Coordinates of C-alpha atoms and ligand atoms in Angstrom, one line a residue:
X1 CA -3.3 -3.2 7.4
X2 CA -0.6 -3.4 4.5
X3 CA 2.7 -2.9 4.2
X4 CA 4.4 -0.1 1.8
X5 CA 8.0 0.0 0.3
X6 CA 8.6 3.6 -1.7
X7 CA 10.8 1.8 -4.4
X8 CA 13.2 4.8 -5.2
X9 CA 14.4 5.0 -8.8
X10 CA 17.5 6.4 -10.4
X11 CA 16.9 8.0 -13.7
X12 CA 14.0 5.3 -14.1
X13 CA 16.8 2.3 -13.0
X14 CA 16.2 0.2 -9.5
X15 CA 19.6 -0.4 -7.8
X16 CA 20.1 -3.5 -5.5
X17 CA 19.1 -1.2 -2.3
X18 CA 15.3 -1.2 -3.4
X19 CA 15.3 -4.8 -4.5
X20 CA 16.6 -5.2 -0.5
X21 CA 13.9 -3.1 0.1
X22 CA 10.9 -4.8 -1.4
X23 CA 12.5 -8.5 0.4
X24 CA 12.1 -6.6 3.6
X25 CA 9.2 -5.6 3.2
X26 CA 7.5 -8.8 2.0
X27 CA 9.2 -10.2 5.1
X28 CA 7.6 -8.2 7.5
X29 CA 4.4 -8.2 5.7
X30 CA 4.4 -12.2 5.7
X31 CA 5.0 -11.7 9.9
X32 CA 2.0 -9.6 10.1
X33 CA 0.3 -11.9 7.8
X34 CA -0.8 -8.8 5.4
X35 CA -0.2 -7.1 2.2
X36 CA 3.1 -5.8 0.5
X37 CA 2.5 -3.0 -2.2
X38 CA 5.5 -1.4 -3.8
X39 CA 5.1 2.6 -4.7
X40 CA 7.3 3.9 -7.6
X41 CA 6.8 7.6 -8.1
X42 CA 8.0 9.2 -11.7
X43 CA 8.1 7.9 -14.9
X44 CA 10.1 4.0 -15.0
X45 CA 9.0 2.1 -17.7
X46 CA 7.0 -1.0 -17.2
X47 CA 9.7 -3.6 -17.9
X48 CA 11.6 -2.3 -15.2
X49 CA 8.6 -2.1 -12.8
X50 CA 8.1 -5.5 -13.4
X51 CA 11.6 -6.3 -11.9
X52 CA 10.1 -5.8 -8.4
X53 CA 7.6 -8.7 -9.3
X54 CA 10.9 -10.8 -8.2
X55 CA 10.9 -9.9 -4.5
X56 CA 7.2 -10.8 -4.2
X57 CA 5.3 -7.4 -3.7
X58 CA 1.4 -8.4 -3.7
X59 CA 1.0 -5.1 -5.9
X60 CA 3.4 -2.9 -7.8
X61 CA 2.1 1.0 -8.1
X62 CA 3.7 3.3 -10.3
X63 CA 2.9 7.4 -9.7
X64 CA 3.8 7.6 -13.6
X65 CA 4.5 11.4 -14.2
X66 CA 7.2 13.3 -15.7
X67 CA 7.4 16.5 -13.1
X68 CA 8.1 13.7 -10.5
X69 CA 11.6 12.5 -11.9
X70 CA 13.7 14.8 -9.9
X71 CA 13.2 13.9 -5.8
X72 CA 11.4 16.5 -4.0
X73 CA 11.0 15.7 -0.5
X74 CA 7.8 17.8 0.0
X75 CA 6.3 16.1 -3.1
X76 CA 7.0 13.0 -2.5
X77 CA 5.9 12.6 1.2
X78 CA 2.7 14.1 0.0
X79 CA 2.1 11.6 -2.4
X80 CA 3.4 8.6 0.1
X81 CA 1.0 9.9 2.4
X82 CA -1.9 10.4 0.3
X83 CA -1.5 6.6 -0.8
X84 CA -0.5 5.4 2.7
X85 CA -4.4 6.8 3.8
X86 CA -5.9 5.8 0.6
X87 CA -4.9 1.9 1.5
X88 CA -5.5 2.3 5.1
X89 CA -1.1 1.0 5.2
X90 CA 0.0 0.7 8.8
X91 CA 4.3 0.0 8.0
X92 CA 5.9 2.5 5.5
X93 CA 9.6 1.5 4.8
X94 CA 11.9 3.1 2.6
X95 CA 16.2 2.5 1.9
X96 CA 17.9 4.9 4.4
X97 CA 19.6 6.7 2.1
X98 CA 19.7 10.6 1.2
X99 CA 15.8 10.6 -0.9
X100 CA 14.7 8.3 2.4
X101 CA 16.5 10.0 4.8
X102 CA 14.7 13.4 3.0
X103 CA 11.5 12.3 3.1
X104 CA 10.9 9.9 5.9
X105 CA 10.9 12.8 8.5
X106 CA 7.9 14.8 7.0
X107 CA 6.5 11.7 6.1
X108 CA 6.6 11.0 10.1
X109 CA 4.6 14.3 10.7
X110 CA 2.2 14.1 7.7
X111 CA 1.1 11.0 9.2
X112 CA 1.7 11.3 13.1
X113 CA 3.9 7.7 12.6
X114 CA 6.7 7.1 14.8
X115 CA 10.2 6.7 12.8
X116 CA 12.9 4.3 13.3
X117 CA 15.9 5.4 11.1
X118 CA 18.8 2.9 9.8
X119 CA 16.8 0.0 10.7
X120 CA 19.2 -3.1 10.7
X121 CA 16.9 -6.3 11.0
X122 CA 13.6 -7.7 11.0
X123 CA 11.7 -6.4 14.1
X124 CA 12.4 -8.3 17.1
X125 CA 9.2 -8.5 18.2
X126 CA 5.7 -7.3 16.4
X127 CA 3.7 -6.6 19.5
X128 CA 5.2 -4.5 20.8
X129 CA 6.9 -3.5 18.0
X130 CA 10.3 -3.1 18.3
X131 CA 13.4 -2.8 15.6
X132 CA 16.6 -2.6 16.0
X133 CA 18.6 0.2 14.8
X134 CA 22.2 1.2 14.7
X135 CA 23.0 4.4 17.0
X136 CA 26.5 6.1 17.4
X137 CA 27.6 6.0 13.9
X138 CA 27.3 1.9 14.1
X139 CA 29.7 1.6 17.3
X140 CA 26.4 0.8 18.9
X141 CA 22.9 -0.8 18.2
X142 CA 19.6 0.0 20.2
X143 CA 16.0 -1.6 20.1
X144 CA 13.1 1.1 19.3
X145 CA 9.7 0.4 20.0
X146 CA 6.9 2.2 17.9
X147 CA 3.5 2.4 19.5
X148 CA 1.7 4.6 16.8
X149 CA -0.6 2.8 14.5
X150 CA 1.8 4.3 11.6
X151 CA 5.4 2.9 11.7
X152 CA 7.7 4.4 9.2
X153 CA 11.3 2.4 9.6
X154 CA 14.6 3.6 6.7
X155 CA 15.9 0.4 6.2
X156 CA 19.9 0.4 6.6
X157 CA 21.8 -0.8 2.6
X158 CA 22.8 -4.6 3.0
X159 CA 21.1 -5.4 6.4
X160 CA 18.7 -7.6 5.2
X161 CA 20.2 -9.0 1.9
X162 CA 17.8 -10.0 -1.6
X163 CA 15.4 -12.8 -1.3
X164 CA 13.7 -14.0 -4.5
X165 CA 10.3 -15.0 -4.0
X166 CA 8.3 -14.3 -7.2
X167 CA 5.2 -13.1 -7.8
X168 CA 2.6 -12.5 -10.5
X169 CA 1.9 -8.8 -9.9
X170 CA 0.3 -6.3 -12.4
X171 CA 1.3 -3.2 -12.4
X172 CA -1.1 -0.3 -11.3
X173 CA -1.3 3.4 -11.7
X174 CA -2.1 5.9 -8.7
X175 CA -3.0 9.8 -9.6
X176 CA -2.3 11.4 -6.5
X177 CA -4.3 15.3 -6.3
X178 CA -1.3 17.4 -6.4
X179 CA -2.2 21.4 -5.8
X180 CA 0.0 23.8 -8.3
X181 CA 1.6 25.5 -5.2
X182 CA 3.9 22.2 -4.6
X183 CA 5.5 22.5 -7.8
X184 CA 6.6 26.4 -7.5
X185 CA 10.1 25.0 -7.1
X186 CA 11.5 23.4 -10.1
X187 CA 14.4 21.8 -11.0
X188 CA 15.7 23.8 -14.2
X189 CA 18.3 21.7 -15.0
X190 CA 21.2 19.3 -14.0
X191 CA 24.5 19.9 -14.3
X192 CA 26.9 17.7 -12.6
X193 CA 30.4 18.9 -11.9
X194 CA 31.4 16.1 -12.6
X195 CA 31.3 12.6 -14.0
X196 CA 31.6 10.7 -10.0
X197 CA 30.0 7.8 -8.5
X198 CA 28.3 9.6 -5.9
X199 CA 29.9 7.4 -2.6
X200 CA 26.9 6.7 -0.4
X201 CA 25.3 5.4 -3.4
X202 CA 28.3 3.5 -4.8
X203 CA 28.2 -0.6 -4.9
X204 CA 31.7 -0.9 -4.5
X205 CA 34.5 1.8 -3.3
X206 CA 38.1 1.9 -3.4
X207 CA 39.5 3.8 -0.4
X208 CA 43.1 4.8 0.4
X209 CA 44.7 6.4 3.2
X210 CA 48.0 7.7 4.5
X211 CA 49.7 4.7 3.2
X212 CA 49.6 6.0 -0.5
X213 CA 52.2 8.7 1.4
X214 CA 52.1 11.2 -0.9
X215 CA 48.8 12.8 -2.9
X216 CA 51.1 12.4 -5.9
X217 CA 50.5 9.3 -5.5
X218 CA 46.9 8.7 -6.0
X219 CA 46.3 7.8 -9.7
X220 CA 46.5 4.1 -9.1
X221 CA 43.6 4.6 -6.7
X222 CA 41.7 6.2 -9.3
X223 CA 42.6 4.2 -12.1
X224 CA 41.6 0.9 -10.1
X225 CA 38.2 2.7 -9.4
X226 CA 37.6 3.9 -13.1
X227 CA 38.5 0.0 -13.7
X228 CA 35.8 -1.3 -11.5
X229 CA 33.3 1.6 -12.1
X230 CA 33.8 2.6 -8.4
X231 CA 33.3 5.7 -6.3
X232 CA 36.9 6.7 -4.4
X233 CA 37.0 7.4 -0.5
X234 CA 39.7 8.4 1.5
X235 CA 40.6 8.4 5.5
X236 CA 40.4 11.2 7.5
X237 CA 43.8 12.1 7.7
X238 CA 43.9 12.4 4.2
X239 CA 41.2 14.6 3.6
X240 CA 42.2 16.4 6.8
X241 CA 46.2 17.5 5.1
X242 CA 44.5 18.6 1.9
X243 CA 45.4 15.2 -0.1
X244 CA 41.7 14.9 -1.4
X245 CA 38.2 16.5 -0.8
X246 CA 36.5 16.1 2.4
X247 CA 33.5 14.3 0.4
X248 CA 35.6 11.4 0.0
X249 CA 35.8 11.1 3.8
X250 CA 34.6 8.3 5.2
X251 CA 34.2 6.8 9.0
X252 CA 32.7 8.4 12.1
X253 CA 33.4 12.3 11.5
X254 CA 32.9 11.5 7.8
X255 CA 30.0 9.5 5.2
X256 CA 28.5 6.3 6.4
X257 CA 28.2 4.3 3.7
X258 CA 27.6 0.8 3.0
X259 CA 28.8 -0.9 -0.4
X260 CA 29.0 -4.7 -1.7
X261 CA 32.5 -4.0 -2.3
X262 CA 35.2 -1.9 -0.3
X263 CA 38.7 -1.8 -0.8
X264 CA 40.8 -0.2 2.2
X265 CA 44.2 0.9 0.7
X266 CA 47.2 1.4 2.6
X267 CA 44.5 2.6 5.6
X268 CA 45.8 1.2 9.3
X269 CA 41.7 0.6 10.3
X270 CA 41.4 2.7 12.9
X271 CA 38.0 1.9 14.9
X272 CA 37.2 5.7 14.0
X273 CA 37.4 4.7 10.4
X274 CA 35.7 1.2 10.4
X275 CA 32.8 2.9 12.1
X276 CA 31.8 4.4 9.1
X277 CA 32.4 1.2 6.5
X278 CA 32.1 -1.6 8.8
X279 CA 28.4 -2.5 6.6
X280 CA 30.4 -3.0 3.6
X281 CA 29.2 -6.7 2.8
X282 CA 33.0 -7.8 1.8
X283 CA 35.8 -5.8 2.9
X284 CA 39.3 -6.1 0.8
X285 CA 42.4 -4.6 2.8
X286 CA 46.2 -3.6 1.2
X287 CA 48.5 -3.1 3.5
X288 CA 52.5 -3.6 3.7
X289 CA 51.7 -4.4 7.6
X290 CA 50.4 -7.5 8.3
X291 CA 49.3 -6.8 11.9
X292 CA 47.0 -3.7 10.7
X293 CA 44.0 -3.8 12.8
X294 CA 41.8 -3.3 9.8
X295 CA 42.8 -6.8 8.7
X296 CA 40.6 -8.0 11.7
X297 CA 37.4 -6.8 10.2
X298 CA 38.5 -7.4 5.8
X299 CA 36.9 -10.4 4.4
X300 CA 40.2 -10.5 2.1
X301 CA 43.6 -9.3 3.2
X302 CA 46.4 -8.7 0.5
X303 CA 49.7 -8.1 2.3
X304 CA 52.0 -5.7 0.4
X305 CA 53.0 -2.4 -1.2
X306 CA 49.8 -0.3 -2.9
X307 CA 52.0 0.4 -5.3
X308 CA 52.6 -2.5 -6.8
X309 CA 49.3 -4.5 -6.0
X310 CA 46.8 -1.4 -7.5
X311 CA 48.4 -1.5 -10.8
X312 CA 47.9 -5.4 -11.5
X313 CA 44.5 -5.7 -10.2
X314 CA 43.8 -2.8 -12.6
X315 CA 45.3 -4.8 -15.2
X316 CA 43.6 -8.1 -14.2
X317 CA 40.2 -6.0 -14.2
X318 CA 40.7 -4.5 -17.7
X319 CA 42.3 -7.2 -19.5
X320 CA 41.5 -10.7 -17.3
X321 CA 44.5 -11.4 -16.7
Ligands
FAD14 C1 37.3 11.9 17.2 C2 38.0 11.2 16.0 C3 37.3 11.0 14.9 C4 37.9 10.4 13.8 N1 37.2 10.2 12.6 C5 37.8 9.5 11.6 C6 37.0 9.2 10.4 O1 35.8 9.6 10.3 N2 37.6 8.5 9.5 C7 39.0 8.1 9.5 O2 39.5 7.5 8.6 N3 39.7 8.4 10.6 C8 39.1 9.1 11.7 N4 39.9 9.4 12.7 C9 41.3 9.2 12.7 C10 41.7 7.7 13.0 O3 41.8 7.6 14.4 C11 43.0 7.3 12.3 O4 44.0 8.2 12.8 C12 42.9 7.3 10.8 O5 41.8 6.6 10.4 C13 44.2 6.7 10.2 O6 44.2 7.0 8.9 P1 45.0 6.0 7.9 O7 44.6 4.6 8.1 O8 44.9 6.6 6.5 O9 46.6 6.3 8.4 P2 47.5 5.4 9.3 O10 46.9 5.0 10.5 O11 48.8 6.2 9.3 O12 47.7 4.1 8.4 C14 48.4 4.0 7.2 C15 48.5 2.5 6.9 O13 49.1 2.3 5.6 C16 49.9 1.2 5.6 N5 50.9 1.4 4.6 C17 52.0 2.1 4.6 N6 52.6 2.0 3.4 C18 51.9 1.2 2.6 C19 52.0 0.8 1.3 N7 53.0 1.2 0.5 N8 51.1 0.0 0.8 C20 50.0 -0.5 1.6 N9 49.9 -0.1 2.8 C21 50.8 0.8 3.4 C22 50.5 1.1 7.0 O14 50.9 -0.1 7.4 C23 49.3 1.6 7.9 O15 48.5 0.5 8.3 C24 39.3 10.0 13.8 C25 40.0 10.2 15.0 C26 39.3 10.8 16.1 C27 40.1 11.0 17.4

């Protein structure tokens, strides 16, 4: 029995999710009174492996090849499940977000585990084992129980925090047998459109809505995000008349997403809307209304015109004062 976290890397950088990750899974390793190995796959450099060491995996192993930088979900839950064999691992966890989202359902299959998606908290009991998950695009929880001796749980950003709890780990290599035929499909190149913050990835978003009135209006939005070095979002309605793109949609019929940091901007805080931010970990609302609903679920409420408040906070950001 072990545990496994698949630490998921960004151009050969850890973000806070797999940090979260690697807590988790010592956590639940501790519970079941086992092992917690961390699995990198493609190339990071050792200094940055060593970050994990922080979280307190028992072993850090790094899958160390270059024609495993760019995610492909085929690939990688081969080489999850050749390793997950290879250590006999009962628990797999990875961060539910797009590359865990990808791979966790072959992973399930590969290894006949029963998968618990958007896992929001330690399990609630071991034996059986049951998680608890959010259903209903977070309006609603329910409590899963997994009886295969595989679990696989996608482990929802900010549910379970960071907890530092050192250890002395080396780091390890693992040279998975990977037949020629998987790699027939290869990436050629990258060429983003543009220069974005993708938005389910983003640590902190600023988000505006039919309060800015106009899409004239929107360069104070942006400017506050270029400030910060956060991804913009938008309501529904204003995706829906054109003002932006749908991909900056967020809430129930739009992205899920769950940053550190998210700034609501002349939004009302429709419960439509909230479902689909209400994991931010600190919610900031503008709004010239004092009884918007949404200022029942910020952390921080600023009461007044967008306007005038987006333009000083950049300033303050840029310039500290
Ligand atoms: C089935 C269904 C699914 C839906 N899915 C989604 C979804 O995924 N996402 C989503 O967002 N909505 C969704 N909606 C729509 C949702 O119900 C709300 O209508 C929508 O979220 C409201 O958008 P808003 O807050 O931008 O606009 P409004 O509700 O019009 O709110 C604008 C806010 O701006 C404030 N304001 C005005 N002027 C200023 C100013 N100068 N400075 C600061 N504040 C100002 C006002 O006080 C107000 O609170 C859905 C609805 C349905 C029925």
């Amino acid at each position: 029995m072990s545990v496994i976290a698949f630490a998921k890397n960004w151009e050969g950088k850890f973000k806070k999710s797999t940090y979260e990750l690697v807590s988790y899974a010592k956590d639940l390793a501790s519970r079941l009174n086992t092992q917690t190995l961390v699995l990198s796959i493609g190339e990071v450099d050792e200094s940055e492996l060593e970050k994990l060491a922080l979280y307190g995996p028992d072993r850090i192993i790094s899958v160390n090849d270059s024609r495993l930088n760019t995610l492909s979900s085929r690939i990688y839950a081969e080489i999850i499940s050749q390793f997950v064999l290879k250590e006999s691992a009962t628990h797999v966890l990875l961060s539910d977000n797009n590359s865990g989202k990808a791979i966790s359902p072959r992973l399930s299959v590969k290894l006949q585990a029963g998968l618990a998606a958007a896992v929001l908290d330690v399990p609630k009991s071991l034996e059986p084992f049951v998680v608890k998950k959010q259903v209903f695009s977070g309006k609603a929880f329910a409590y899963v129980q997994i009886d295969s001796e595989k679990k696989i749980l996608t482990l929802s950003k900010n549910s379970f925090g960071l907890k530092e709890n050192p250890s002395t780990a080396a780091i390890e290599y693992f040279t998975p047998e990977l037949k020629d035929d998987l790699f027939k499909i290869k990436v050629k190149s990258v060429e983003s459109s543009d220069n974005k913050i993708i938005l389910t990835d983003a640590d902190i978003v600023v988000s505006a809505g039919r309060g800015m009135k106009s899409p004239d209006n929107w360069k104070p939005v942006e400017d506050f995000a270029a400030a910060l070095g956060a991804a913009v979002a938008c309501s529904r309605p204003v995706s829906d008349d054109g003002w932006r793109s749908h991909e900056e949609h967020v809430g129930q019929t739009g992205k899920v997403i769950a940053p550190n940091l998210y700034f609501a901007v002349g939004i009302s805080g429709a419960i439509q809307h909230v479902a689909g931010v209400s994991r931010s970990k600190c919610i900031v609302a503008i709004n010239t209304d004092p009884e918007a609903p949404i200022f029942s679920v910020a952390d921080y409420g600023v009461i007044g015109d967008a306007m005038t408040i987006l333009p000083k906070l950049t300033e303050i950001v840029l310039n500290g004062e």
